[in-house]
mmCIF file of C-alpha atoms and ligand atoms in Angstrom:
data_model
loop_
_atom_site.group_PDB
_atom_site.id
_atom_site.type_symbol
_atom_site.label_atom_id
_atom_site.label_comp_id
_atom_site.label_asym_id
_atom_site.label_seq_id
_atom_site.Cartn_x
_atom_site.Cartn_y
_atom_site.Cartn_z
ATOM 1 C CA MET W 155 117.553 111.331 101.669
ATOM 2 C CA ARG W 156 114.129 109.859 101.277
ATOM 3 C CA GLU W 157 112.012 111.120 104.196
ATOM 4 C CA GLY W 158 108.209 110.774 104.184
ATOM 5 C CA VAL W 159 105.182 112.320 105.855
ATOM 6 C CA SER W 160 106.114 114.695 108.698
ATOM 7 C CA ARG W 161 102.583 115.682 109.625
ATOM 8 C CA LEU W 162 99.253 114.002 108.950
ATOM 9 C CA GLN W 163 95.946 115.716 109.604
ATOM 10 C CA LEU W 164 92.572 114.034 109.229
ATOM 11 C CA THR W 165 89.174 115.696 109.396
ATOM 12 C CA ALA W 166 85.942 113.706 109.545
ATOM 13 C CA PHE W 167 87.738 110.667 108.171
ATOM 14 C CA ARG W 168 85.985 107.432 109.241
ATOM 15 C CA SER W 169 86.378 106.986 113.023
ATOM 16 C CA TYR W 170 88.492 110.176 113.274
ATOM 17 C CA LYS W 171 86.687 113.438 113.899
ATOM 18 C CA ASN W 172 90.109 115.033 113.957
ATOM 19 C CA LEU W 173 93.655 113.761 114.024
ATOM 20 C CA ASP W 174 96.906 115.709 113.989
ATOM 21 C CA LEU W 175 99.957 113.467 113.961
ATOM 22 C CA LYS W 176 103.547 114.749 113.937
ATOM 23 C CA LEU W 177 106.128 112.349 112.587
ATOM 24 C CA ASP W 178 109.795 111.957 111.798
ATOM 25 C CA PRO W 179 111.187 110.010 108.805
ATOM 26 C CA ARG W 180 111.454 106.662 110.636
ATOM 27 C CA PRO W 181 109.074 103.804 109.815
ATOM 28 C CA VAL W 182 105.799 103.953 111.760
ATOM 29 C CA VAL W 183 104.203 101.212 113.833
ATOM 30 C CA LEU W 184 100.514 101.455 114.753
ATOM 31 C CA SER W 185 99.331 98.910 117.277
ATOM 32 C CA GLY W 186 95.978 98.493 118.936
ATOM 33 C CA VAL W 187 92.982 96.208 119.315
ATOM 34 C CA ASN W 188 90.506 95.368 116.556
ATOM 35 C CA GLY W 189 88.495 98.397 115.506
ATOM 36 C CA ALA W 190 90.909 100.870 117.124
ATOM 37 C CA GLY W 191 91.435 102.851 113.903
ATOM 38 C CA LYS W 192 94.745 101.522 112.494
ATOM 39 C CA THR W 193 93.620 100.662 108.970
ATOM 40 C CA ASN W 194 91.673 103.927 108.772
ATOM 41 C CA ILE W 195 94.980 105.802 109.047
ATOM 42 C CA LEU W 196 96.557 103.713 106.289
ATOM 43 C CA GLU W 197 93.482 104.240 104.141
ATOM 44 C CA ALA W 198 93.778 108.008 104.654
ATOM 45 C CA LEU W 199 97.419 107.848 103.497
ATOM 46 C CA SER W 200 96.432 105.753 100.479
ATOM 47 C CA PHE W 201 94.319 108.711 99.302
ATOM 48 C CA LEU W 202 97.568 110.614 98.806
ATOM 49 C CA ALA W 203 97.880 108.484 95.647
ATOM 50 C CA PRO W 204 95.531 108.433 92.634
ATOM 51 C CA GLY W 205 92.608 106.003 92.816
ATOM 52 C CA ARG W 206 89.981 105.010 95.329
ATOM 53 C CA GLY W 207 92.243 104.230 98.258
ATOM 54 C CA LEU W 208 93.164 100.856 99.697
ATOM 55 C CA ARG W 209 89.583 99.906 100.545
ATOM 56 C CA LYS W 210 88.148 101.105 97.221
ATOM 57 C CA SER W 211 85.248 102.606 99.153
ATOM 58 C CA GLN W 212 82.505 104.957 98.095
ATOM 59 C CA LEU W 213 83.692 108.464 98.880
ATOM 60 C CA LEU W 214 80.600 109.309 100.943
ATOM 61 C CA ASP W 215 81.016 106.248 103.189
ATOM 62 C CA ILE W 216 84.311 107.606 104.427
ATOM 63 C CA SER W 217 82.864 110.757 106.036
ATOM 64 C CA HIS W 218 82.852 110.432 109.822
ATOM 65 C CA LYS W 219 79.564 109.236 111.269
ATOM 66 C CA ASP W 220 78.634 109.730 114.889
ATOM 67 C CA ASN W 221 76.539 106.858 116.282
ATOM 68 C CA GLY W 222 75.669 105.894 112.718
ATOM 69 C CA GLN W 223 74.213 109.357 112.047
ATOM 70 C CA SER W 224 74.577 110.934 108.621
ATOM 71 C CA PRO W 225 77.926 112.548 107.842
ATOM 72 C CA LEU W 226 78.852 115.575 109.918
ATOM 73 C CA GLN W 227 80.953 117.072 107.201
ATOM 74 C CA HIS W 228 83.100 116.177 104.265
ATOM 75 C CA TRP W 229 86.289 114.333 104.949
ATOM 76 C CA ALA W 230 89.798 115.644 104.312
ATOM 77 C CA VAL W 231 93.334 114.269 104.505
ATOM 78 C CA SER W 232 96.229 116.669 104.601
ATOM 79 C CA ALA W 233 99.925 115.852 104.782
ATOM 80 C CA THR W 234 103.239 117.617 104.962
ATOM 81 C CA VAL W 235 105.664 115.617 102.867
ATOM 82 C CA PHE W 236 109.418 115.943 103.236
ATOM 83 C CA SER W 237 111.868 114.799 100.562
ATOM 84 C CA SER W 238 114.816 116.043 98.528
ATOM 85 C CA LEU W 239 112.218 118.156 96.699
ATOM 86 C CA GLY W 240 111.736 120.075 99.962
ATOM 87 C CA GLU W 241 108.672 120.388 102.169
ATOM 88 C CA ARG W 242 105.377 120.130 100.298
ATOM 89 C CA GLN W 243 101.796 120.358 101.462
ATOM 90 C CA ILE W 244 99.408 117.935 99.802
ATOM 91 C CA GLY W 245 95.815 117.150 100.553
ATOM 92 C CA THR W 246 92.667 115.543 99.306
ATOM 93 C CA GLY W 247 89.046 115.306 100.343
ATOM 94 C CA LEU W 248 85.436 115.464 99.397
ATOM 95 C CA GLU W 249 83.882 118.752 98.292
ATOM 96 C CA TYR W 250 80.577 119.802 96.803
ATOM 97 C CA GLY W 251 80.796 120.044 93.027
ATOM 98 C CA PRO W 252 78.236 121.723 90.739
ATOM 99 C CA SER W 253 75.991 118.625 90.724
ATOM 100 C CA LYS W 254 77.419 116.175 93.251
ATOM 101 C CA GLU W 255 80.279 115.577 95.664
ATOM 102 C CA ARG W 256 83.681 114.999 94.155
ATOM 103 C CA ARG W 257 87.178 114.305 95.353
ATOM 104 C CA VAL W 258 89.529 117.254 95.072
ATOM 105 C CA ILE W 259 93.321 117.371 95.281
ATOM 106 C CA LYS W 260 95.290 120.303 96.658
ATOM 107 C CA ILE W 261 99.014 120.741 96.253
ATOM 108 C CA GLU W 262 100.676 123.660 98.032
ATOM 109 C CA GLY W 263 97.240 125.167 98.621
ATOM 110 C CA GLU W 264 96.225 125.140 94.934
ATOM 111 C CA TYR W 265 93.627 122.826 93.392
ATOM 112 C CA ALA W 266 95.335 120.283 91.147
ATOM 113 C CA LYS W 267 93.920 119.491 87.726
ATOM 114 C CA ASN W 268 93.703 115.764 88.357
ATOM 115 C CA GLN W 269 94.612 112.975 90.768
ATOM 116 C CA SER W 270 97.694 112.031 88.771
ATOM 117 C CA SER W 271 99.436 115.190 90.047
ATOM 118 C CA LEU W 272 99.857 113.315 93.345
ATOM 119 C CA ASN W 273 102.308 110.930 91.701
ATOM 120 C CA LYS W 274 104.808 113.721 91.291
ATOM 121 C CA GLU W 275 104.723 114.439 95.037
ATOM 122 C CA LEU W 276 104.699 111.051 96.653
ATOM 123 C CA TYR W 277 104.855 107.364 95.799
ATOM 124 C CA VAL W 278 102.463 105.213 97.844
ATOM 125 C CA SER W 279 102.189 101.435 97.668
ATOM 126 C CA TRP W 280 100.380 99.032 99.963
ATOM 127 C CA LEU W 281 99.659 95.487 100.962
ATOM 128 C CA THR W 282 96.434 94.680 102.801
ATOM 129 C CA PRO W 283 94.733 91.462 103.965
ATOM 130 C CA GLN W 284 92.199 91.888 101.123
ATOM 131 C CA MET W 285 95.041 91.455 98.649
ATOM 132 C CA ASP W 286 95.639 87.886 99.889
ATOM 133 C CA ARG W 287 93.283 86.791 97.142
ATOM 134 C CA LEU W 288 94.922 88.785 94.376
ATOM 135 C CA PHE W 289 96.174 85.723 92.494
ATOM 136 C CA MET W 290 92.861 83.872 92.826
ATOM 137 C CA GLU W 291 90.595 86.704 91.679
ATOM 138 C CA GLY W 292 89.895 88.156 88.263
ATOM 139 C CA ALA W 293 92.447 89.962 86.116
ATOM 140 C CA LYS W 294 91.104 93.419 86.936
ATOM 141 C CA GLU W 295 92.605 93.570 90.426
ATOM 142 C CA ARG W 296 95.988 92.273 89.246
ATOM 143 C CA ARG W 297 96.022 94.843 86.454
ATOM 144 C CA ARG W 298 95.265 97.591 88.977
ATOM 145 C CA PHE W 299 98.017 96.298 91.233
ATOM 146 C CA LEU W 300 100.483 96.380 88.335
ATOM 147 C CA ASP W 301 99.381 99.830 87.191
ATOM 148 C CA ARG W 302 99.882 101.251 90.686
ATOM 149 C CA LEU W 303 103.440 99.879 90.674
ATOM 150 C CA VAL W 304 104.024 101.502 87.283
ATOM 151 C CA TYR W 305 102.968 104.906 88.709
ATOM 152 C CA GLY W 306 106.157 104.922 90.794
ATOM 153 C CA LEU W 307 108.315 104.715 87.706
ATOM 154 C CA ASP W 308 106.207 106.655 85.270
ATOM 155 C CA ALA W 309 104.229 109.529 86.779
ATOM 156 C CA GLY W 310 102.165 109.961 83.579
ATOM 157 C CA HIS W 311 100.809 106.409 83.690
ATOM 158 C CA ALA W 312 97.889 107.180 86.026
ATOM 159 C CA GLU W 313 96.699 109.952 83.754
ATOM 160 C CA ARG W 314 96.950 107.666 80.730
ATOM 161 C CA VAL W 315 94.929 104.923 82.437
ATOM 162 C CA ALA W 316 92.302 107.456 83.550
ATOM 163 C CA ARG W 317 91.969 108.847 80.011
ATOM 164 C CA TYR W 318 91.754 105.364 78.510
ATOM 165 C CA ASP W 319 89.001 104.376 81.000
ATOM 166 C CA PHE W 320 87.133 107.598 80.232
ATOM 167 C CA PHE W 321 87.213 107.066 76.426
ATOM 168 C CA THR W 322 86.198 103.424 76.895
ATOM 169 C CA ARG W 323 83.172 104.406 79.012
ATOM 170 C CA GLU W 324 82.240 107.157 76.551
ATOM 171 C CA ARG W 325 82.375 104.749 73.594
ATOM 172 C CA LEU W 326 80.087 102.296 75.392
ATOM 173 C CA LYS W 327 77.666 105.102 76.240
ATOM 174 C CA VAL W 328 77.531 106.185 72.592
ATOM 175 C CA LEU W 329 77.097 102.578 71.446
ATOM 176 C CA MET W 330 74.071 102.217 73.735
ATOM 177 C CA GLN W 331 72.306 105.185 72.150
ATOM 178 C CA PRO W 332 69.465 104.382 69.724
ATOM 179 C CA LYS W 333 71.446 105.876 66.836
ATOM 180 C CA PRO W 334 75.143 105.943 67.666
ATOM 181 C CA ASP W 335 77.120 108.608 65.832
ATOM 182 C CA PRO W 336 79.764 106.699 63.795
ATOM 183 C CA GLN W 337 82.013 109.750 63.497
ATOM 184 C CA TRP W 338 82.100 110.271 67.262
ATOM 185 C CA LEU W 339 82.730 106.546 67.774
ATOM 186 C CA SER W 340 85.710 106.678 65.399
ATOM 187 C CA THR W 341 87.167 109.631 67.284
ATOM 188 C CA LEU W 342 86.803 107.824 70.620
ATOM 189 C CA GLU W 343 88.260 104.609 69.203
ATOM 190 C CA GLU W 344 91.247 106.510 67.836
ATOM 191 C CA LYS W 345 91.884 108.037 71.270
ATOM 192 C CA MET W 346 91.412 104.661 72.994
ATOM 193 C CA ALA W 347 93.885 102.971 70.658
ATOM 194 C CA ALA W 348 96.550 105.654 71.186
ATOM 195 C CA GLU W 349 96.243 105.470 74.996
ATOM 196 C CA ALA W 350 96.121 101.662 74.966
ATOM 197 C CA ILE W 351 99.460 101.375 73.176
ATOM 198 C CA ALA W 352 101.123 103.816 75.578
ATOM 199 C CA ILE W 353 99.661 101.967 78.587
ATOM 200 C CA VAL W 354 100.805 98.534 77.443
ATOM 201 C CA ASP W 355 104.221 99.939 76.578
ATOM 202 C CA ALA W 356 104.592 101.427 80.087
ATOM 203 C CA ARG W 357 103.551 98.105 81.678
ATOM 204 C CA VAL W 358 106.073 96.179 79.570
ATOM 205 C CA ASN W 359 108.834 98.690 80.353
ATOM 206 C CA PHE W 360 108.173 98.434 84.058
ATOM 207 C CA LEU W 361 108.272 94.629 84.022
ATOM 208 C CA HIS W 362 111.492 94.757 82.046
ATOM 209 C CA PHE W 363 113.016 97.096 84.637
ATOM 210 C CA LEU W 364 111.883 94.767 87.408
ATOM 211 C CA SER W 365 113.373 91.668 85.759
ATOM 212 C CA GLU W 366 116.682 93.479 85.193
ATOM 213 C CA ALA W 367 116.871 94.743 88.787
ATOM 214 C CA LYS W 368 119.739 93.286 90.783
ATOM 215 C CA ASN W 369 117.838 92.565 93.983
ATOM 216 C CA GLN W 370 114.573 91.072 92.886
ATOM 217 C CA SER W 371 114.010 89.631 96.319
ATOM 218 C CA PHE W 372 115.522 89.997 99.773
ATOM 219 C CA GLY W 373 116.279 87.754 102.760
ATOM 220 C CA ASN W 374 114.505 84.446 102.261
ATOM 221 C CA PHE W 375 111.630 86.021 100.360
ATOM 222 C CA PRO W 376 110.660 84.168 97.189
ATOM 223 C CA LYS W 377 111.810 85.425 93.848
ATOM 224 C CA ALA W 378 108.816 86.183 91.665
ATOM 225 C CA GLN W 379 108.927 86.310 87.898
ATOM 226 C CA LEU W 380 106.348 88.648 86.430
ATOM 227 C CA SER W 381 104.995 88.699 82.919
ATOM 228 C CA LEU W 382 102.204 90.455 81.119
ATOM 229 C CA LYS W 383 99.524 88.355 79.457
ATOM 230 C CA SER W 384 98.581 90.753 76.717
ATOM 231 C CA ASN W 385 97.679 90.428 73.036
ATOM 232 C CA LEU W 386 98.770 93.997 72.462
ATOM 233 C CA ALA W 387 102.155 93.456 74.143
ATOM 234 C CA GLU W 388 102.707 90.376 71.978
ATOM 235 C CA LYS W 389 101.948 92.311 68.819
ATOM 236 C CA LEU W 390 104.224 95.152 69.921
ATOM 237 C CA GLN W 391 107.128 92.684 69.971
ATOM 238 C CA SER W 392 106.761 92.005 66.252
ATOM 239 C CA PHE W 393 105.247 95.136 64.762
ATOM 240 C CA PRO W 394 105.801 98.903 64.994
ATOM 241 C CA ALA W 395 103.605 100.668 67.566
ATOM 242 C CA LEU W 396 101.754 102.675 64.905
ATOM 243 C CA HIS W 397 100.811 99.481 63.109
ATOM 244 C CA VAL W 398 99.458 97.893 66.328
ATOM 245 C CA GLU W 399 97.554 101.094 67.100
ATOM 246 C CA GLU W 400 95.916 101.116 63.652
ATOM 247 C CA ASP W 401 94.999 97.425 64.066
ATOM 248 C CA LEU W 402 93.379 98.080 67.432
ATOM 249 C CA LYS W 403 91.381 100.985 66.014
ATOM 250 C CA GLU W 404 90.141 98.706 63.262
ATOM 251 C CA GLU W 405 89.290 95.932 65.756
ATOM 252 C CA LEU W 406 87.337 98.391 67.883
ATOM 253 C CA HIS W 407 85.422 99.412 64.779
ATOM 254 C CA GLN W 408 84.708 95.757 63.935
ATOM 255 C CA THR W 409 83.496 94.915 67.441
ATOM 256 C CA ARG W 410 80.944 97.744 67.712
ATOM 257 C CA THR W 411 77.944 95.477 67.165
ATOM 258 C CA VAL W 412 79.006 92.801 69.612
ATOM 259 C CA ASP W 413 80.098 95.392 72.229
ATOM 260 C CA ARG W 414 76.708 97.062 71.923
ATOM 261 C CA GLU W 415 74.991 93.702 72.485
ATOM 262 C CA VAL W 416 77.018 92.636 75.519
ATOM 263 C CA GLY W 417 77.627 96.130 76.942
ATOM 264 C CA ARG W 418 81.370 95.489 77.255
ATOM 265 C CA THR W 419 84.506 96.345 75.313
ATOM 266 C CA SER W 420 85.979 93.242 73.668
ATOM 267 C CA VAL W 421 89.489 94.448 72.907
ATOM 268 C CA GLY W 422 92.014 96.834 74.406
ATOM 269 C CA ALA W 423 94.481 97.469 77.216
ATOM 270 C CA HIS W 424 91.876 96.498 79.839
ATOM 271 C CA LYS W 425 92.224 92.870 78.709
ATOM 272 C CA ASP W 426 95.800 92.561 80.019
ATOM 273 C CA ASP W 427 96.586 90.354 82.991
ATOM 274 C CA LEU W 428 99.623 90.001 85.223
ATOM 275 C CA SER W 429 101.053 86.533 85.591
ATOM 276 C CA VAL W 430 103.353 85.732 88.518
ATOM 277 C CA PHE W 431 105.620 82.711 88.721
ATOM 278 C CA PHE W 432 107.390 81.446 91.867
ATOM 279 C CA VAL W 433 110.835 80.721 90.411
ATOM 280 C CA ASP W 434 112.302 78.470 93.151
ATOM 281 C CA LYS W 435 109.275 76.174 93.209
ATOM 282 C CA GLY W 436 108.489 76.273 89.512
ATOM 283 C CA LEU W 437 104.857 77.103 90.289
ATOM 284 C CA HIS W 438 102.402 79.792 89.322
ATOM 285 C CA ALA W 439 101.460 82.091 92.183
ATOM 286 C CA GLU W 440 97.879 80.811 92.411
ATOM 287 C CA GLN W 441 99.213 77.332 93.221
ATOM 288 C CA CYS W 442 101.313 78.567 96.153
ATOM 289 C CA SER W 443 100.307 78.670 99.826
ATOM 290 C CA THR W 444 98.657 81.798 101.269
ATOM 291 C CA GLY W 445 101.852 82.665 103.141
ATOM 292 C CA GLU W 446 103.966 82.166 100.028
ATOM 293 C CA GLN W 447 101.621 84.365 97.988
ATOM 294 C CA LYS W 448 101.854 87.095 100.583
ATOM 295 C CA ALA W 449 105.660 86.811 100.631
ATOM 296 C CA MET W 450 105.714 87.019 96.830
ATOM 297 C CA LEU W 451 103.587 90.169 96.854
ATOM 298 C CA LEU W 452 105.981 91.663 99.393
ATOM 299 C CA SER W 453 108.971 90.771 97.199
ATOM 300 C CA ILE W 454 107.316 92.537 94.283
ATOM 301 C CA ILE W 455 106.303 95.629 96.243
ATOM 302 C CA MET W 456 109.742 95.968 97.824
ATOM 303 C CA ALA W 457 111.506 95.511 94.466
ATOM 304 C CA ALA W 458 109.289 98.218 92.963
ATOM 305 C CA ALA W 459 110.067 100.546 95.889
ATOM 306 C CA ARG W 460 113.775 99.865 95.401
ATOM 307 C CA ILE W 461 113.635 100.694 91.685
ATOM 308 C CA GLN W 462 111.503 103.739 92.385
ATOM 309 C CA SER W 463 114.062 105.059 94.878
ATOM 310 C CA THR W 464 116.810 105.059 92.243
ATOM 311 C CA ILE W 465 114.705 106.971 89.719
ATOM 312 C CA ASN W 466 112.401 109.226 91.642
ATOM 313 C CA PRO W 467 113.666 111.867 94.099
ATOM 314 C CA GLY W 468 110.289 112.140 95.879
ATOM 315 C CA ALA W 469 109.324 110.578 99.189
ATOM 316 C CA ALA W 470 107.721 107.153 99.339
ATOM 317 C CA LEU W 471 105.289 105.449 101.690
ATOM 318 C CA LEU W 472 104.777 101.746 102.093
ATOM 319 C CA LEU W 473 101.538 100.800 103.848
ATOM 320 C CA LEU W 474 101.631 97.305 105.329
ATOM 321 C CA ASP W 475 98.334 96.462 106.966
ATOM 322 C CA GLU W 476 98.522 93.416 109.253
ATOM 323 C CA VAL W 477 101.379 92.039 107.205
ATOM 324 C CA VAL W 478 103.943 91.437 109.910
ATOM 325 C CA ALA W 479 101.780 89.062 111.974
ATOM 326 C CA HIS W 480 101.487 86.680 109.038
ATOM 327 C CA LEU W 481 105.209 86.295 108.402
ATOM 328 C CA ASP W 482 107.401 83.728 110.112
ATOM 329 C CA GLU W 483 110.169 85.052 112.359
ATOM 330 C CA SER W 484 113.004 84.973 109.783
ATOM 331 C CA ARG W 485 110.921 86.695 107.087
ATOM 332 C CA ARG W 486 109.726 89.275 109.607
ATOM 333 C CA GLN W 487 113.329 90.170 110.470
ATOM 334 C CA ALA W 488 114.296 90.234 106.767
ATOM 335 C CA LEU W 489 111.395 92.609 106.051
ATOM 336 C CA PHE W 490 112.403 94.960 108.870
ATOM 337 C CA GLU W 491 115.990 94.966 107.624
ATOM 338 C CA GLU W 492 114.914 95.693 104.073
ATOM 339 C CA ILE W 493 112.652 98.544 105.155
ATOM 340 C CA LEU W 494 115.499 100.090 107.148
ATOM 341 C CA ASN W 495 117.946 99.567 104.234
ATOM 342 C CA LEU W 496 115.566 101.218 101.803
ATOM 343 C CA ASN W 497 115.169 104.140 104.161
ATOM 344 C CA ILE W 498 111.465 104.151 103.395
ATOM 345 C CA GLN W 499 108.706 105.358 105.691
ATOM 346 C CA ALA W 500 106.822 102.098 106.016
ATOM 347 C CA TRP W 501 103.592 102.216 108.046
ATOM 348 C CA MET W 502 102.985 98.866 109.733
ATOM 349 C CA THR W 503 99.935 97.859 111.746
ATOM 350 C CA GLY W 504 99.312 94.987 114.119
ATOM 351 C CA THR W 505 97.208 94.073 117.129
ATOM 352 C CA ASP W 506 100.292 92.801 118.939
ATOM 353 C CA ALA W 507 102.878 95.476 119.819
ATOM 354 C CA ASP W 508 105.372 92.737 120.784
ATOM 355 C CA LEU W 509 105.882 91.810 117.115
ATOM 356 C CA PHE W 510 107.766 95.068 116.644
ATOM 357 C CA LYS W 511 109.729 95.144 119.889
ATOM 358 C CA ASN W 512 113.121 94.287 118.290
ATOM 359 C CA LEU W 513 112.882 97.479 116.321
ATOM 360 C CA ASP W 514 113.147 99.728 119.386
ATOM 361 C CA GLU W 515 114.086 103.291 118.468
ATOM 362 C CA LYS W 516 114.485 102.428 114.778
ATOM 363 C CA VAL W 517 110.741 103.034 114.410
ATOM 364 C CA GLN W 518 108.208 105.449 115.868
ATOM 365 C CA HIS W 519 105.582 103.454 117.676
ATOM 366 C CA PHE W 520 102.025 104.651 118.288
ATOM 367 C CA GLN W 521 99.256 103.052 120.279
ATOM 368 C CA VAL W 522 95.819 103.458 118.675
ATOM 369 C CA LYS W 523 92.751 103.214 120.911
ATOM 370 C CA ASN W 524 89.225 104.387 120.053
ATOM 371 C CA ALA W 525 90.555 106.663 117.307
ATOM 372 C CA ILE W 526 93.068 108.285 119.643
ATOM 373 C CA VAL W 527 96.711 107.950 118.666
ATOM 374 C CA ARG W 528 99.432 108.179 121.330
ATOM 375 C CA ALA W 529 103.183 107.895 120.861
ATOM 376 C CA ILE W 530 104.792 105.078 122.847
ATOM 377 C CA VAL W 531 108.158 106.202 124.174
HETATM 378 N N1 LIG Y 614 82.502 106.560 108.229
HETATM 379 C C1 LIG Y 614 82.794 106.118 109.459
HETATM 380 N N2 LIG Y 614 82.474 106.877 110.547
HETATM 381 C C2 LIG Y 614 82.779 106.468 111.804
HETATM 382 N N3 LIG Y 614 83.390 105.297 112.056
HETATM 383 C C3 LIG Y 614 83.742 104.514 111.020
HETATM 384 C C4 LIG Y 614 83.463 104.878 109.674
HETATM 385 N N4 LIG Y 614 83.925 103.904 108.856
HETATM 386 C C5 LIG Y 614 84.465 102.963 109.654
HETATM 387 N N5 LIG Y 614 84.373 103.324 110.949
HETATM 388 C C6 LIG Y 614 84.851 102.583 112.144
HETATM 389 O O1 LIG Y 614 86.242 102.712 112.284
HETATM 390 C C7 LIG Y 614 86.642 101.728 113.240
HETATM 391 C C8 LIG Y 614 88.114 101.430 113.070
HETATM 392 O O2 LIG Y 614 88.346 100.759 111.891
HETATM 393 P P1 LIG Y 614 89.789 100.244 111.431
HETATM 394 O O3 LIG Y 614 89.527 99.401 110.255
HETATM 395 O O4 LIG Y 614 90.737 101.365 111.285
HETATM 396 O O5 LIG Y 614 90.250 99.362 112.676
HETATM 397 P P2 LIG Y 614 91.596 98.565 112.900
HETATM 398 O O6 LIG Y 614 92.298 99.201 114.043
HETATM 399 O O7 LIG Y 614 92.336 98.469 111.642
HETATM 400 O O8 LIG Y 614 91.061 97.148 113.360
HETATM 401 P P3 LIG Y 614 91.471 95.638 112.950
HETATM 402 O O9 LIG Y 614 92.575 95.244 113.878
HETATM 403 O O10 LIG Y 614 90.231 94.873 113.239
HETATM 404 O O11 LIG Y 614 91.846 95.627 111.525
HETATM 405 C C9 LIG Y 614 85.657 100.586 113.090
HETATM 406 O O12 LIG Y 614 85.046 100.367 114.327
HETATM 407 C C10 LIG Y 614 84.629 101.091 112.084
HETATM 408 O O13 LIG Y 614 83.334 100.780 112.421
HETATM 409 MG MG1 LIG Y 615 92.700 96.894 110.356
#
């Protein structure tokens, strides 16, 4: 049993004033013309995971606007999730905080302490057209991509990354003060070092799991070999974790002056990068064609979903925005087969409904038009 979302409700979310969608566990197809509201639905689902959603938007921009007018109200996404854990109600949205708006998370009607709580309820991964440039862009996006994959295996990872980012920002803030408090800096550096080691360790563990997995690719999808470019990971291979942690603390202490000058943190877990190698061609991902890069990302995401399904009893969602149209016929069929094998609720969008016609009753197909969603039967 793997199930997925059985009901999705949106309020004031982008082009949707209201949406109430009832679903069964089958994969979902959303088809419709440009601007119909397909990606908006996937974005709403991506907020059922920690982070800023698949568009990485400002939270206020998401609130529904009528004729460009200022937001009517604060947006909300609510979902009933079905899995072997039972039926659970999870939701997120924007609410007024004491000083400004903030994103809140509700699980079974109760406010959750932090976004990471979502990881225990549902595993969400996605592939969007914006990610076509993942291998060409800076390390930050690849690191985020990797960390999101790790969440599926290690529910505490998101919390760790959030704490590490918080301590890093705090340290920089203190460093920028006219007279930084050395004691406070040492405390923050100690916390940063401890989180950094745990983060790098979780990344390495995940990549190890992935390389050991039996089915690293499927159909004629390329086999990708992933490795972490990381000074800390290298050191962890030769020295005990406590030793590496102490070293990092010392390095952070040593780099205070330069970090203060440049306004950046020179060392730490945020310097890691993910390197991807296309095994059959003997090439690094950035040297491969756009289609090959997309296929490699799909291999990775599907392998992670496969591993996740053996470890985690919760439901999983796979959001594939405009992915199917860019695959050749044999890869498209292999992807459909793999999705059905994995028993995962994949949400696929496309402007052309015909691309999905072989799937018939194996999927639930909706037509999206002007933010109205109708089941096609
Ligand atoms: N805050 C908002 N309030 C109202 N409408 C919005 C808001 N943000 C975005 N939109 C609108 O939502 C519409 C649908 O966007 P969406 O990205 O979901 O379309 P799509 O069906 O995925 O189209 P495409 O095939 O071009 O990718 C767009 O016309 C966009 O202008
Ligand atoms: Mg779209």
